[in-house]
PDB file of C-alpha atoms in Angstrom:
ATOM      1  CA  ILE I   1      45.958  24.680  -4.500  1.00  0.00           C
ATOM      2  CA  PHE I   2      45.048  21.519  -2.723  1.00  0.00           C
ATOM      3  CA  ASN I   3      42.814  20.359  -6.267  1.00  0.00           C
ATOM      4  CA  LEU I   4      46.527  20.862  -8.638  1.00  0.00           C
ATOM      5  CA  THR I   5      48.885  18.862  -5.994  1.00  0.00           C
ATOM      6  CA  GLU I   6      46.527  16.083  -5.807  1.00  0.00           C
ATOM      7  CA  ARG I   7      46.330  16.005  -9.367  1.00  0.00           C
ATOM      8  CA  VAL I   8      49.821  15.654 -10.045  1.00  0.00           C
ATOM      9  CA  ASP I   9      52.254  12.960  -9.450  1.00  0.00           C
ATOM     10  CA  PRO I  10      53.811  14.342  -5.326  1.00  0.00           C
ATOM     11  CA  LYS I  11      57.174  12.655  -6.564  1.00  0.00           C
ATOM     12  CA  GLN I  12      57.351  15.439  -9.326  1.00  0.00           C
ATOM     13  CA  LEU I  13      55.627  18.140  -7.101  1.00  0.00           C
ATOM     14  CA  THR I  14      57.515  17.959  -3.978  1.00  0.00           C
ATOM     15  CA  ARG I  15      57.404  20.602  -1.550  1.00  0.00           C
ATOM     16  CA  THR I  16      60.398  22.269  -3.649  1.00  0.00           C
ATOM     17  CA  VAL I  17      58.663  22.784  -6.617  1.00  0.00           C
ATOM     18  CA  LEU I  18      55.922  23.899  -5.317  1.00  0.00           C
ATOM     19  CA  GLU I  19      57.802  26.359  -3.251  1.00  0.00           C
ATOM     20  CA  THR I  20      59.126  27.695  -6.400  1.00  0.00           C
ATOM     21  CA  LEU I  21      55.990  27.887  -8.429  1.00  0.00           C
ATOM     22  CA  ILE I  22      54.793  30.072  -5.923  1.00  0.00           C
ATOM     23  CA  LYS I  23      57.430  32.389  -5.276  1.00  0.00           C
ATOM     24  CA  ALA I  24      57.674  32.404  -8.687  1.00  0.00           C
ATOM     25  CA  GLY I  25      53.874  33.575  -9.306  1.00  0.00           C
ATOM     26  CA  THR I  26      53.561  29.889 -11.233  1.00  0.00           C
ATOM     27  CA  LEU I  27      49.540  30.063  -8.885  1.00  0.00           C
ATOM     28  CA  ASP I  28      48.996  33.223  -9.135  1.00  0.00           C
ATOM     29  CA  SER I  29      45.757  32.563 -11.181  1.00  0.00           C
ATOM     30  CA  LEU I  30      44.496  29.762  -8.583  1.00  0.00           C
ATOM     31  CA  GLY I  31      44.095  32.475  -6.030  1.00  0.00           C
ATOM     32  CA  PRO I  32      43.983  33.885  -3.644  1.00  0.00           C
ATOM     33  CA  HIS I  33      47.212  35.479  -3.134  1.00  0.00           C
ATOM     34  CA  ARG I  34      50.884  33.343  -2.763  1.00  0.00           C
ATOM     35  CA  ASN I  35      51.684  33.928   1.368  1.00  0.00           C
ATOM     36  CA  GLN I  36      48.399  31.917   1.684  1.00  0.00           C
ATOM     37  CA  HIS I  37      49.923  29.093  -0.529  1.00  0.00           C
ATOM     38  CA  MET I  38      53.084  29.021   1.037  1.00  0.00           C
ATOM     39  CA  GLN I  39      51.065  28.613   4.725  1.00  0.00           C
ATOM     40  CA  VAL I  40      49.052  25.560   2.886  1.00  0.00           C
ATOM     41  CA  VAL I  41      52.371  23.663   1.107  1.00  0.00           C
ATOM     42  CA  GLU I  42      53.144  21.563   3.834  1.00  0.00           C
ATOM     43  CA  ARG I  43      48.872  20.174   4.381  1.00  0.00           C
ATOM     44  CA  SER I  44      48.721  20.157   0.279  1.00  0.00           C
ATOM     45  CA  VAL I  45      51.575  18.205  -0.623  1.00  0.00           C
ATOM     46  CA  GLN I  46      50.546  16.103   3.032  1.00  0.00           C
ATOM     47  CA  SER I  47      47.453  15.622   1.373  1.00  0.00           C
ATOM     48  CA  ALA I  48      48.170  14.758  -2.562  1.00  0.00           C
ATOM     49  CA  ILE I  49      50.392  12.669  -1.017  1.00  0.00           C
ATOM     50  CA  ALA I  50      47.105  10.444   1.095  1.00  0.00           C
ATOM     51  CA  ARG I  51      45.370  10.633  -2.136  1.00  0.00           C
ATOM     52  CA  HIS I  52      47.300   9.128  -4.627  1.00  0.00           C
ATOM     53  CA  ARG I  53      48.618   6.475  -1.787  1.00  0.00           C
ATOM     54  CA  ASP I  54      44.225   5.702  -1.612  1.00  0.00           C
ATOM     55  CA  ARG I  55      44.338   5.748  -5.287  1.00  0.00           C
ATOM     56  CA  ALA I  56      46.863   3.235  -5.671  1.00  0.00           C
ATOM     57  CA  ARG I  57      45.181   0.883  -3.183  1.00  0.00           C
ATOM     58  CA  GLY I  58      43.001   1.406  -5.238  1.00  0.00           C
ATOM     59  CA  GLN I  59      40.790   2.766  -3.038  1.00  0.00           C
ATOM     60  CA  LYS I  60      38.036   5.355  -5.101  1.00  0.00           C
ATOM     61  CA  SER I  61      35.457   8.035  -3.825  1.00  0.00           C
ATOM     62  CA  LEU I  62      31.524   7.613  -4.593  1.00  0.00           C
ATOM     63  CA  PHE I  63      31.908   9.297  -7.565  1.00  0.00           C
ATOM     64  CA  GLY I  64      35.196   7.469  -9.396  1.00  0.00           C
ATOM     65  CA  ASP I  65      38.109   9.786  -9.530  1.00  0.00           C
ATOM     66  CA  THR I  66      36.310  13.504  -8.724  1.00  0.00           C
ATOM     67  CA  GLU I  67      37.620  15.610  -6.224  1.00  0.00           C
ATOM     68  CA  ASN I  68      35.427  15.171  -3.129  1.00  0.00           C
ATOM     69  CA  GLU I  69      33.359  18.386  -3.126  1.00  0.00           C
ATOM     70  CA  GLU I  70      33.087  18.494   0.644  1.00  0.00           C
ATOM     71  CA  HIS I  71      36.850  17.742   0.766  1.00  0.00           C
ATOM     72  CA  ASP I  72      37.641  20.837  -1.304  1.00  0.00           C
ATOM     73  CA  GLU I  73      35.526  22.815   0.433  1.00  0.00           C
ATOM     74  CA  ASN I  74      36.710  22.234   4.221  1.00  0.00           C
ATOM     75  CA  ALA I  75      40.740  23.068   2.365  1.00  0.00           C
ATOM     76  CA  ILE I  76      39.222  26.572   0.565  1.00  0.00           C
ATOM     77  CA  ASP I  77      38.272  27.780   3.773  1.00  0.00           C
ATOM     78  CA  GLY I  78      41.058  26.086   5.542  1.00  0.00           C
ATOM     79  CA  LEU I  79      43.460  28.163   4.203  1.00  0.00           C
ATOM     80  CA  PRO I  80      44.269  31.248   6.832  1.00  0.00           C
ATOM     81  CA  ASP I  81      44.157  34.148   6.922  1.00  0.00           C
ATOM     82  CA  ALA I  82      47.937  35.411   6.105  1.00  0.00           C
ATOM     83  CA  PRO I  83      49.079  38.790   4.880  1.00  0.00           C
ATOM     84  CA  VAL I  84      49.521  39.998   2.140  1.00  0.00           C
ATOM     85  CA  TRP I  85      53.189  40.196   0.910  1.00  0.00           C
ATOM     86  CA  SER I  86      54.466  43.127   0.445  1.00  0.00           C
ATOM     87  CA  GLN I  87      55.731  44.086  -2.854  1.00  0.00           C
ATOM     88  CA  SER I  88      59.537  44.135  -1.887  1.00  0.00           C
ATOM     89  CA  GLN I  89      58.234  40.555  -0.309  1.00  0.00           C
ATOM     90  CA  LEU I  90      57.524  39.821  -3.666  1.00  0.00           C
ATOM     91  CA  LEU I  91      59.843  41.183  -5.813  1.00  0.00           C
ATOM     92  CA  SER I  92      62.956  39.887  -3.736  1.00  0.00           C
ATOM     93  CA  LEU I  93      61.480  35.786  -3.941  1.00  0.00           C
ATOM     94  CA  GLU I  94      61.347  36.772  -7.626  1.00  0.00           C
ATOM     95  CA  LYS I  95      64.477  37.382  -8.173  1.00  0.00           C
ATOM     96  CA  GLU I  96      65.337  34.775  -5.384  1.00  0.00           C
ATOM     97  CA  VAL I  97      64.529  31.673  -7.644  1.00  0.00           C
ATOM     98  CA  LEU I  98      63.608  33.389 -10.855  1.00  0.00           C
ATOM     99  CA  GLY I  99      66.933  35.070 -11.027  1.00  0.00           C
ATOM    100  CA  PHE I 100      65.443  38.846 -12.031  1.00  0.00           C
ATOM    101  CA  TYR I 101      62.499  40.031 -11.234  1.00  0.00           C
ATOM    102  CA  LEU I 102      59.556  38.906 -12.874  1.00  0.00           C
ATOM    103  CA  SER I 103      55.955  41.371 -12.156  1.00  0.00           C
ATOM    104  CA  SER I 104      57.517  44.758 -11.568  1.00  0.00           C
ATOM    105  CA  HIS I 105      61.552  46.136 -10.616  1.00  0.00           C
ATOM    106  CA  PRO I 106      61.995  47.544  -6.914  1.00  0.00           C
ATOM    107  CA  LEU I 107      63.148  50.735  -8.621  1.00  0.00           C
ATOM    108  CA  ALA I 108      59.561  51.636 -10.374  1.00  0.00           C
ATOM    109  CA  GLU I 109      57.630  53.606  -7.228  1.00  0.00           C
ATOM    110  CA  THR I 110      61.272  55.494  -7.038  1.00  0.00           C
ATOM    111  CA  GLN I 111      61.909  56.531 -10.488  1.00  0.00           C
ATOM    112  CA  ALA I 112      59.811  59.560 -10.123  1.00  0.00           C
ATOM    113  CA  ILE I 113      62.909  61.143  -7.167  1.00  0.00           C
ATOM    114  CA  ILE I 114      65.373  58.815  -8.583  1.00  0.00           C
ATOM    115  CA  THR I 115      64.481  60.997 -12.667  1.00  0.00           C
ATOM    116  CA  ARG I 116      64.406  64.606 -10.454  1.00  0.00           C
ATOM    117  CA  HIS I 117      68.001  64.552  -9.159  1.00  0.00           C
ATOM    118  CA  ALA I 118      70.122  61.735 -10.692  1.00  0.00           C
ATOM    119  CA  THR I 119      72.904  63.520 -13.033  1.00  0.00           C
ATOM    120  CA  HIS I 120      73.564  60.453 -14.751  1.00  0.00           C
ATOM    121  CA  SER I 121      72.268  56.486 -15.376  1.00  0.00           C
ATOM    122  CA  ALA I 122      74.451  53.991 -15.718  1.00  0.00           C
ATOM    123  CA  ALA I 123      74.052  53.577 -19.881  1.00  0.00           C
ATOM    124  CA  ASP I 124      75.425  56.865 -19.214  1.00  0.00           C
ATOM    125  CA  VAL I 125      78.521  55.983 -17.927  1.00  0.00           C
ATOM    126  CA  LEU I 126      80.086  54.097 -21.087  1.00  0.00           C
ATOM    127  CA  SER I 127      80.039  57.371 -22.641  1.00  0.00           C
ATOM    128  CA  LEU I 128      82.196  59.691 -20.078  1.00  0.00           C
ATOM    129  CA  ASP I 129      85.448  60.969 -19.244  1.00  0.00           C
ATOM    130  CA  ASP I 130      88.181  60.136 -16.895  1.00  0.00           C
ATOM    131  CA  GLY I 131      87.195  61.773 -13.986  1.00  0.00           C
ATOM    132  CA  THR I 132      83.577  62.623 -14.856  1.00  0.00           C
ATOM    133  CA  GLU I 133      81.699  63.315 -11.202  1.00  0.00           C
ATOM    134  CA  VAL I 134      78.402  61.614 -10.715  1.00  0.00           C
ATOM    135  CA  LEU I 135      74.919  61.457  -8.651  1.00  0.00           C
ATOM    136  CA  MET I 136      73.332  58.390  -9.783  1.00  0.00           C
ATOM    137  CA  GLY I 137      70.226  56.567  -8.505  1.00  0.00           C
ATOM    138  CA  GLY I 138      69.603  53.146  -7.917  1.00  0.00           C
ATOM    139  CA  MET I 139      70.292  49.678  -5.870  1.00  0.00           C
ATOM    140  CA  VAL I 140      72.687  48.371  -4.530  1.00  0.00           C
ATOM    141  CA  SER I 141      73.082  44.330  -6.581  1.00  0.00           C
ATOM    142  CA  SER I 142      76.454  42.710  -4.781  1.00  0.00           C
ATOM    143  CA  ILE I 143      78.483  43.338  -2.838  1.00  0.00           C
ATOM    144  CA  ARG I 144      82.406  41.771  -2.265  1.00  0.00           C
ATOM    145  CA  THR I 145      84.793  43.231   0.273  1.00  0.00           C
ATOM    146  CA  ALA I 146      88.050  42.172   0.288  1.00  0.00           C
ATOM    147  CA  GLN I 147      91.334  43.782   1.996  1.00  0.00           C
ATOM    148  CA  THR I 148      94.108  46.238   0.168  1.00  0.00           C
ATOM    149  CA  LYS I 149      97.831  45.370   0.382  1.00  0.00           C
ATOM    150  CA  ARG I 150      98.639  49.424   2.085  1.00  0.00           C
ATOM    151  CA  PRO I 151      96.280  50.448   5.130  1.00  0.00           C
ATOM    152  CA  SER I 152      94.967  53.739   4.036  1.00  0.00           C
ATOM    153  CA  ARG I 153      96.646  56.787   5.953  1.00  0.00           C
ATOM    154  CA  ASN I 154      93.986  56.035   9.396  1.00  0.00           C
ATOM    155  CA  GLY I 155      95.127  51.679   9.579  1.00  0.00           C
ATOM    156  CA  HIS I 156      91.815  50.611   7.008  1.00  0.00           C
ATOM    157  CA  THR I 157      92.666  47.945   4.710  1.00  0.00           C
ATOM    158  CA  ARG I 158      89.189  46.633   3.754  1.00  0.00           C
ATOM    159  CA  PHE I 159      87.107  48.059   1.072  1.00  0.00           C
ATOM    160  CA  ALA I 160      84.096  46.520  -1.003  1.00  0.00           C
ATOM    161  CA  ASN I 161      83.791  46.226  -4.754  1.00  0.00           C
ATOM    162  CA  PHE I 162      79.806  46.387  -5.599  1.00  0.00           C
ATOM    163  CA  ASN I 163      77.314  46.917  -8.393  1.00  0.00           C
ATOM    164  CA  PHE I 164      74.930  49.374  -8.529  1.00  0.00           C
ATOM    165  CA  GLU I 165      71.780  49.258 -11.283  1.00  0.00           C
ATOM    166  CA  ASP I 166      68.801  51.656 -12.371  1.00  0.00           C
ATOM    167  CA  LEU I 167      66.496  50.406 -15.124  1.00  0.00           C
ATOM    168  CA  ASN I 168      69.009  51.135 -17.694  1.00  0.00           C
ATOM    169  CA  GLY I 169      71.492  49.229 -16.337  1.00  0.00           C
ATOM    170  CA  ASN I 170      74.461  47.996 -14.032  1.00  0.00           C
ATOM    171  CA  VAL I 171      77.585  50.018 -13.457  1.00  0.00           C
ATOM    172  CA  ARG I 172      80.709  48.292 -11.487  1.00  0.00           C
ATOM    173  CA  CYS I 173      81.154  50.730  -7.945  1.00  0.00           C
ATOM    174  CA  ILE I 174      84.494  50.909  -5.360  1.00  0.00           C
ATOM    175  CA  MET I 175      84.567  52.131  -2.509  1.00  0.00           C
ATOM    176  CA  TRP I 176      88.234  52.588  -0.960  1.00  0.00           C
ATOM    177  CA  PRO I 177      88.944  51.501   2.746  1.00  0.00           C
ATOM    178  CA  GLU I 178      88.151  55.249   3.698  1.00  0.00           C
ATOM    179  CA  ASN I 179      84.971  55.542   2.862  1.00  0.00           C
ATOM    180  CA  TYR I 180      83.689  51.947   3.541  1.00  0.00           C
ATOM    181  CA  GLN I 181      85.144  52.216   7.533  1.00  0.00           C
ATOM    182  CA  ARG I 182      82.336  55.086   7.324  1.00  0.00           C
ATOM    183  CA  LEU I 183      79.619  54.089   5.411  1.00  0.00           C
ATOM    184  CA  SER I 184      80.004  50.374   5.815  1.00  0.00           C
ATOM    185  CA  ASP I 185      76.378  50.088   7.371  1.00  0.00           C
ATOM    186  CA  ARG I 186      74.679  52.037   4.726  1.00  0.00           C
ATOM    187  CA  LEU I 187      76.717  49.953   2.309  1.00  0.00           C
ATOM    188  CA  GLN I 188      74.029  46.627   1.961  1.00  0.00           C
ATOM    189  CA  LEU I 189      72.365  44.197  -0.691  1.00  0.00           C
ATOM    190  CA  GLU I 190      68.892  45.368  -2.213  1.00  0.00           C
ATOM    191  CA  THR I 191      69.572  49.096  -0.687  1.00  0.00           C
ATOM    192  CA  ILE I 192      68.189  52.153  -2.638  1.00  0.00           C
ATOM    193  CA  GLY I 193      69.601  55.077  -2.699  1.00  0.00           C
ATOM    194  CA  PHE I 194      71.988  57.002  -3.972  1.00  0.00           C
ATOM    195  CA  ILE I 195      76.069  57.036  -4.494  1.00  0.00           C
ATOM    196  CA  GLN I 196      78.455  59.941  -5.001  1.00  0.00           C
ATOM    197  CA  GLY I 197      81.703  59.535  -7.150  1.00  0.00           C
ATOM    198  CA  LYS I 198      83.842  59.626  -9.789  1.00  0.00           C
ATOM    199  CA  VAL I 199      84.650  57.766 -12.934  1.00  0.00           C
ATOM    200  CA  ASN I 200      87.238  55.631 -13.588  1.00  0.00           C
ATOM    201  CA  CYS I 201      87.889  54.457 -17.709  1.00  0.00           C
ATOM    202  CA  ARG I 202      91.667  53.015 -16.628  1.00  0.00           C
ATOM    203  CA  GLY I 203      90.115  49.466 -16.188  1.00  0.00           C
ATOM    204  CA  ARG I 204      88.655  46.906 -18.876  1.00  0.00           C
ATOM    205  CA  GLU I 205      85.410  48.878 -18.558  1.00  0.00           C
ATOM    206  CA  PRO I 206      83.981  52.282 -16.792  1.00  0.00           C
ATOM    207  CA  SER I 207      83.332  52.046 -13.153  1.00  0.00           C
ATOM    208  CA  ILE I 208      82.596  54.740 -10.238  1.00  0.00           C
ATOM    209  CA  VAL I 209      84.581  55.328  -7.200  1.00  0.00           C
ATOM    210  CA  VAL I 210      81.718  56.187  -5.180  1.00  0.00           C
ATOM    211  CA  SER I 211      83.057  59.100  -1.710  1.00  0.00           C
ATOM    212  CA  ASN I 212      79.638  58.641  -0.997  1.00  0.00           C
ATOM    213  CA  LEU I 213      75.466  57.278  -0.071  1.00  0.00           C
ATOM    214  CA  LEU I 214      72.414  58.656   0.377  1.00  0.00           C
ATOM    215  CA  THR I 215      68.650  57.503   1.236  1.00  0.00           C
ATOM    216  CA  LEU I 216      66.267  58.435  -0.449  1.00  0.00           C
ATOM    217  CA  GLU I 217      65.396  61.372   1.601  1.00  0.00           C
ATOM    218  CA  GLU I 218      68.613  62.560   2.312  1.00  0.00           C
ATOM    219  CA  ALA I 219      68.669  63.168  -1.300  1.00  0.00           C
ATOM    220  CA  GLU I 220      65.301  65.263  -1.955  1.00  0.00           C
ATOM    221  CA  ARG I 221      66.713  67.379   1.438  1.00  0.00           C
ATOM    222  CA  GLU I 222      69.945  68.020   0.495  1.00  0.00           C
ATOM    223  CA  PHE I 223      68.998  68.092  -3.776  1.00  0.00           C
ATOM    224  CA  THR I 224      65.696  69.826  -3.933  1.00  0.00           C
ATOM    225  CA  ARG I 225      65.479  72.896  -4.718  1.00  0.00           C
ATOM    226  CA  GLN I 226      62.043  73.907  -5.872  1.00  0.00           C
ATOM    227  CA  LEU I 227      58.101  72.997  -5.249  1.00  0.00           C
ATOM    228  CA  ALA I 228      55.700  73.370  -7.890  1.00  0.00           C
ATOM    229  CA  ILE I 229      51.976  74.149  -7.411  1.00  0.00           C
ATOM    230  CA  LYS I 230      49.254  74.142 -10.015  1.00  0.00           C
ATOM    231  CA  PHE I 231      45.841  75.273  -8.733  1.00  0.00           C
ATOM    232  CA  ARG I 232      43.162  74.551 -11.522  1.00  0.00           C
ATOM    233  CA  HIS I 233      40.174  77.112 -12.288  1.00  0.00           C
ATOM    234  CA  GLY I 234      37.409  75.104 -11.804  1.00  0.00           C
ATOM    235  CA  VAL I 235      39.093  71.740  -8.990  1.00  0.00           C
ATOM    236  CA  HIS I 236      40.568  73.708  -6.713  1.00  0.00           C
ATOM    237  CA  LEU I 237      38.735  76.393  -4.589  1.00  0.00           C
ATOM    238  CA  ARG I 238      39.754  79.135  -2.248  1.00  0.00           C
ATOM    239  CA  ASP I 239      40.029  76.582   0.380  1.00  0.00           C
ATOM    240  CA  ASP I 240      42.161  74.744  -0.758  1.00  0.00           C
ATOM    241  CA  MET I 241      44.552  77.541  -1.334  1.00  0.00           C
ATOM    242  CA  ASP I 242      44.447  77.828   1.737  1.00  0.00           C
ATOM    243  CA  ARG I 243      44.391  74.967   3.132  1.00  0.00           C
ATOM    244  CA  THR I 244      47.853  74.168   0.489  1.00  0.00           C
ATOM    245  CA  ARG I 245      48.479  77.793   3.012  1.00  0.00           C
ATOM    246  CA  GLU I 246      48.579  76.032   5.922  1.00  0.00           C
ATOM    247  CA  VAL I 247      50.738  72.845   5.085  1.00  0.00           C
ATOM    248  CA  LEU I 248      52.995  74.601   3.664  1.00  0.00           C
ATOM    249  CA  GLY I 249      53.418  76.248   6.877  1.00  0.00           C
ATOM    250  CA  ARG I 250      54.088  73.255   9.045  1.00  0.00           C
ATOM    251  CA  HIS I 251      57.165  72.118   7.137  1.00  0.00           C
ATOM    252  CA  PRO I 252      59.726  75.511   6.624  1.00  0.00           C
ATOM    253  CA  GLY I 253      62.847  74.732   4.914  1.00  0.00           C
ATOM    254  CA  ARG I 254      64.663  76.412   2.173  1.00  0.00           C
ATOM    255  CA  VAL I 255      63.253  74.855  -0.850  1.00  0.00           C
ATOM    256  CA  GLU I 256      61.741  77.598  -3.028  1.00  0.00           C
ATOM    257  CA  VAL I 257      57.788  77.438  -4.083  1.00  0.00           C
ATOM    258  CA  VAL I 258      56.534  78.460  -7.123  1.00  0.00           C
ATOM    259  CA  VAL I 259      52.700  78.862  -7.774  1.00  0.00           C
ATOM    260  CA  ILE I 260      51.631  78.600 -10.893  1.00  0.00           C
ATOM    261  CA  VAL I 261      47.109  79.352 -11.797  1.00  0.00           C
ATOM    262  CA  GLU I 262      46.601  77.699 -15.051  1.00  0.00           C
ATOM    263  CA  THR I 263      42.984  78.870 -16.343  1.00  0.00           C
ATOM    264  CA  SER I 264      40.915  78.670 -19.295  1.00  0.00           C
ATOM    265  CA  ASN I 265      41.772  80.798 -22.739  1.00  0.00           C
ATOM    266  CA  ARG I 266      37.933  82.623 -22.948  1.00  0.00           C
ATOM    267  CA  ASP I 267      39.719  83.887 -25.954  1.00  0.00           C
ATOM    268  CA  ASN I 268      40.052  81.623 -27.875  1.00  0.00           C
ATOM    269  CA  ASN I 269      39.513  77.555 -26.538  1.00  0.00           C
ATOM    270  CA  ASP I 270      41.106  76.189 -29.529  1.00  0.00           C
ATOM    271  CA  ASP I 271      44.356  77.067 -27.676  1.00  0.00           C
ATOM    272  CA  GLY I 272      44.495  75.745 -24.441  1.00  0.00           C
ATOM    273  CA  PRO I 273      44.806  76.650 -21.405  1.00  0.00           C
ATOM    274  CA  VAL I 274      47.157  80.142 -19.719  1.00  0.00           C
ATOM    275  CA  ARG I 275      49.302  79.664 -16.766  1.00  0.00           C
ATOM    276  CA  TYR I 276      50.091  82.165 -14.094  1.00  0.00           C
ATOM    277  CA  VAL I 277      52.833  81.740 -12.652  1.00  0.00           C
ATOM    278  CA  MET I 278      53.903  83.894  -9.239  1.00  0.00           C
ATOM    279  CA  THR I 279      56.685  83.994  -7.419  1.00  0.00           C
ATOM    280  CA  THR I 280      55.918  83.457  -3.811  1.00  0.00           C
ATOM    281  CA  PRO I 281      57.268  85.730  -0.117  1.00  0.00           C
ATOM    282  CA  SER I 282      60.398  84.344   0.163  1.00  0.00           C
ATOM    283  CA  ASN I 283      59.862  84.112   4.169  1.00  0.00           C
ATOM    284  CA  LEU I 284      57.777  80.888   2.562  1.00  0.00           C
ATOM    285  CA  ARG I 285      60.176  78.858   2.233  1.00  0.00           C
ATOM    286  CA  VAL I 286      59.644  74.797   2.914  1.00  0.00           C
ATOM    287  CA  ALA I 287      61.348  71.347   3.317  1.00  0.00           C
ATOM    288  CA  CYS I 288      60.933  68.181   0.895  1.00  0.00           C
ATOM    289  CA  SER I 289      59.364  65.200   3.188  1.00  0.00           C
ATOM    290  CA  ARG I 290      57.552  62.352   2.255  1.00  0.00           C
ATOM    291  CA  GLU I 291      54.881  63.745   4.724  1.00  0.00           C
ATOM    292  CA  LEU I 292      54.426  67.828   3.006  1.00  0.00           C
ATOM    293  CA  GLN I 293      53.771  65.375   0.002  1.00  0.00           C
ATOM    294  CA  GLU I 294      51.326  62.792   2.061  1.00  0.00           C
ATOM    295  CA  GLU I 295      49.248  66.407   2.926  1.00  0.00           C
ATOM    296  CA  LEU I 296      49.895  68.178  -0.301  1.00  0.00           C
ATOM    297  CA  ALA I 297      48.418  64.856  -2.179  1.00  0.00           C
ATOM    298  CA  THR I 298      45.367  65.336   0.248  1.00  0.00           C
ATOM    299  CA  VAL I 299      44.714  68.476  -0.177  1.00  0.00           C
ATOM    300  CA  LEU I 300      45.207  68.476  -4.128  1.00  0.00           C
ATOM    301  CA  GLY I 301      45.835  65.923  -5.396  1.00  0.00           C
ATOM    302  CA  HIS I 302      49.649  63.826  -6.630  1.00  0.00           C
ATOM    303  CA  GLY I 303      48.823  65.910 -10.366  1.00  0.00           C
ATOM    304  CA  ASP I 304      48.824  69.130  -8.821  1.00  0.00           C
ATOM    305  CA  PHE I 305      52.584  69.467  -7.389  1.00  0.00           C
ATOM    306  CA  GLU I 306      55.766  68.832  -8.536  1.00  0.00           C
ATOM    307  CA  PHE I 307      59.504  68.848  -6.696  1.00  0.00           C
ATOM    308  CA  HIS I 308      62.011  69.960  -9.013  1.00  0.00           C
ATOM    309  CA  GLY I 309      65.997  69.047  -8.269  1.00  0.00           C
ATOM    310  CA  GLY I 310      68.583  71.555  -9.007  1.00  0.00           C
ATOM    311  CA  HIS I 311      70.822  68.466 -10.074  1.00  0.00           C
ATOM    312  CA  SER I 312      68.158  66.708 -12.908  1.00  0.00           C
ATOM    313  CA  ARG I 313      69.061  65.806 -15.952  1.00  0.00           C
ATOM    314  CA  THR I 314      65.787  67.639 -17.772  1.00  0.00           C
ATOM    315  CA  GLY I 315      66.813  70.736 -15.928  1.00  0.00           C
ATOM    316  CA  GLY I 316      64.099  70.721 -13.408  1.00  0.00           C
ATOM    317  CA  THR I 317      62.756  73.795 -14.911  1.00  0.00           C
ATOM    318  CA  ILE I 318      58.819  75.168 -13.997  1.00  0.00           C
ATOM    319  CA  GLY I 319      58.281  74.288 -17.673  1.00  0.00           C
ATOM    320  CA  SER I 320      59.109  70.728 -17.215  1.00  0.00           C
ATOM    321  CA  GLY I 321      57.068  67.563 -17.423  1.00  0.00           C
ATOM    322  CA  HIS I 322      54.110  68.262 -15.244  1.00  0.00           C
ATOM    323  CA  HIS I 323      53.267  70.780 -12.095  1.00  0.00           C
TER     324      HIS I 323
END
């Protein structure tokens, strides 16, 4: 970054311009990471101003216009040991300076949960009938509040218009005073979660009249109906089964557990593996939580268990997707 700033006219590469370039990821190829660059913006700009001032006065290093190696080494050594920006910070700053997310999307990491429970996507709303009930997962992307002329039955007048986006598009939402009074603390910009409501087709374009907001964790607890666990012959041992049973016992709840045992087809290997589906005792029910998922991943790996939701558009059946 010091090499760059000292080569470019500091009147053009100002502090503001440099910060914008860093936030947009333009300097990523220079390494090490964006926050370390951001920590030395002021120092690199001042160094560039001093270097260009010396050049304007006719002062050059012993090696002409080439960079002084000792100076560059000191600059590199002087980069602070700053923490790497989290994915959410990185994407937020990209959106700030570019107007859109560049390297990823805030919803990318939560798409599996959204797909599992959402009944519709933003793109579906255009074809839905008035009054259709929807459960959608996504992110609040803008909020505007206003006052109604007629108070609600409890005297509330403030309501909210907001945009809710998923990876398929964006839908306009409205939350009337009674619900806004109850849920205003949850309605925050860039909040990721679920909305419940009904389609309103009486405007220029369909919108959602929102009656409830749920966090991802609340949706998982509320709508998960089944946990499918797969044991693979030659991969999982009896000890893995015993440890899995212990993990499930530590997280009692109401979610049904189904076990799939996958073994090779001894008669005809070309037909692929044979799967046996077994239901578990009725007293073995679990609560869907992040802790349970992390413990199962430690024992089985991420690819050998899956939660299914009762509202999923794919039906949430045992045969869909991987387990």
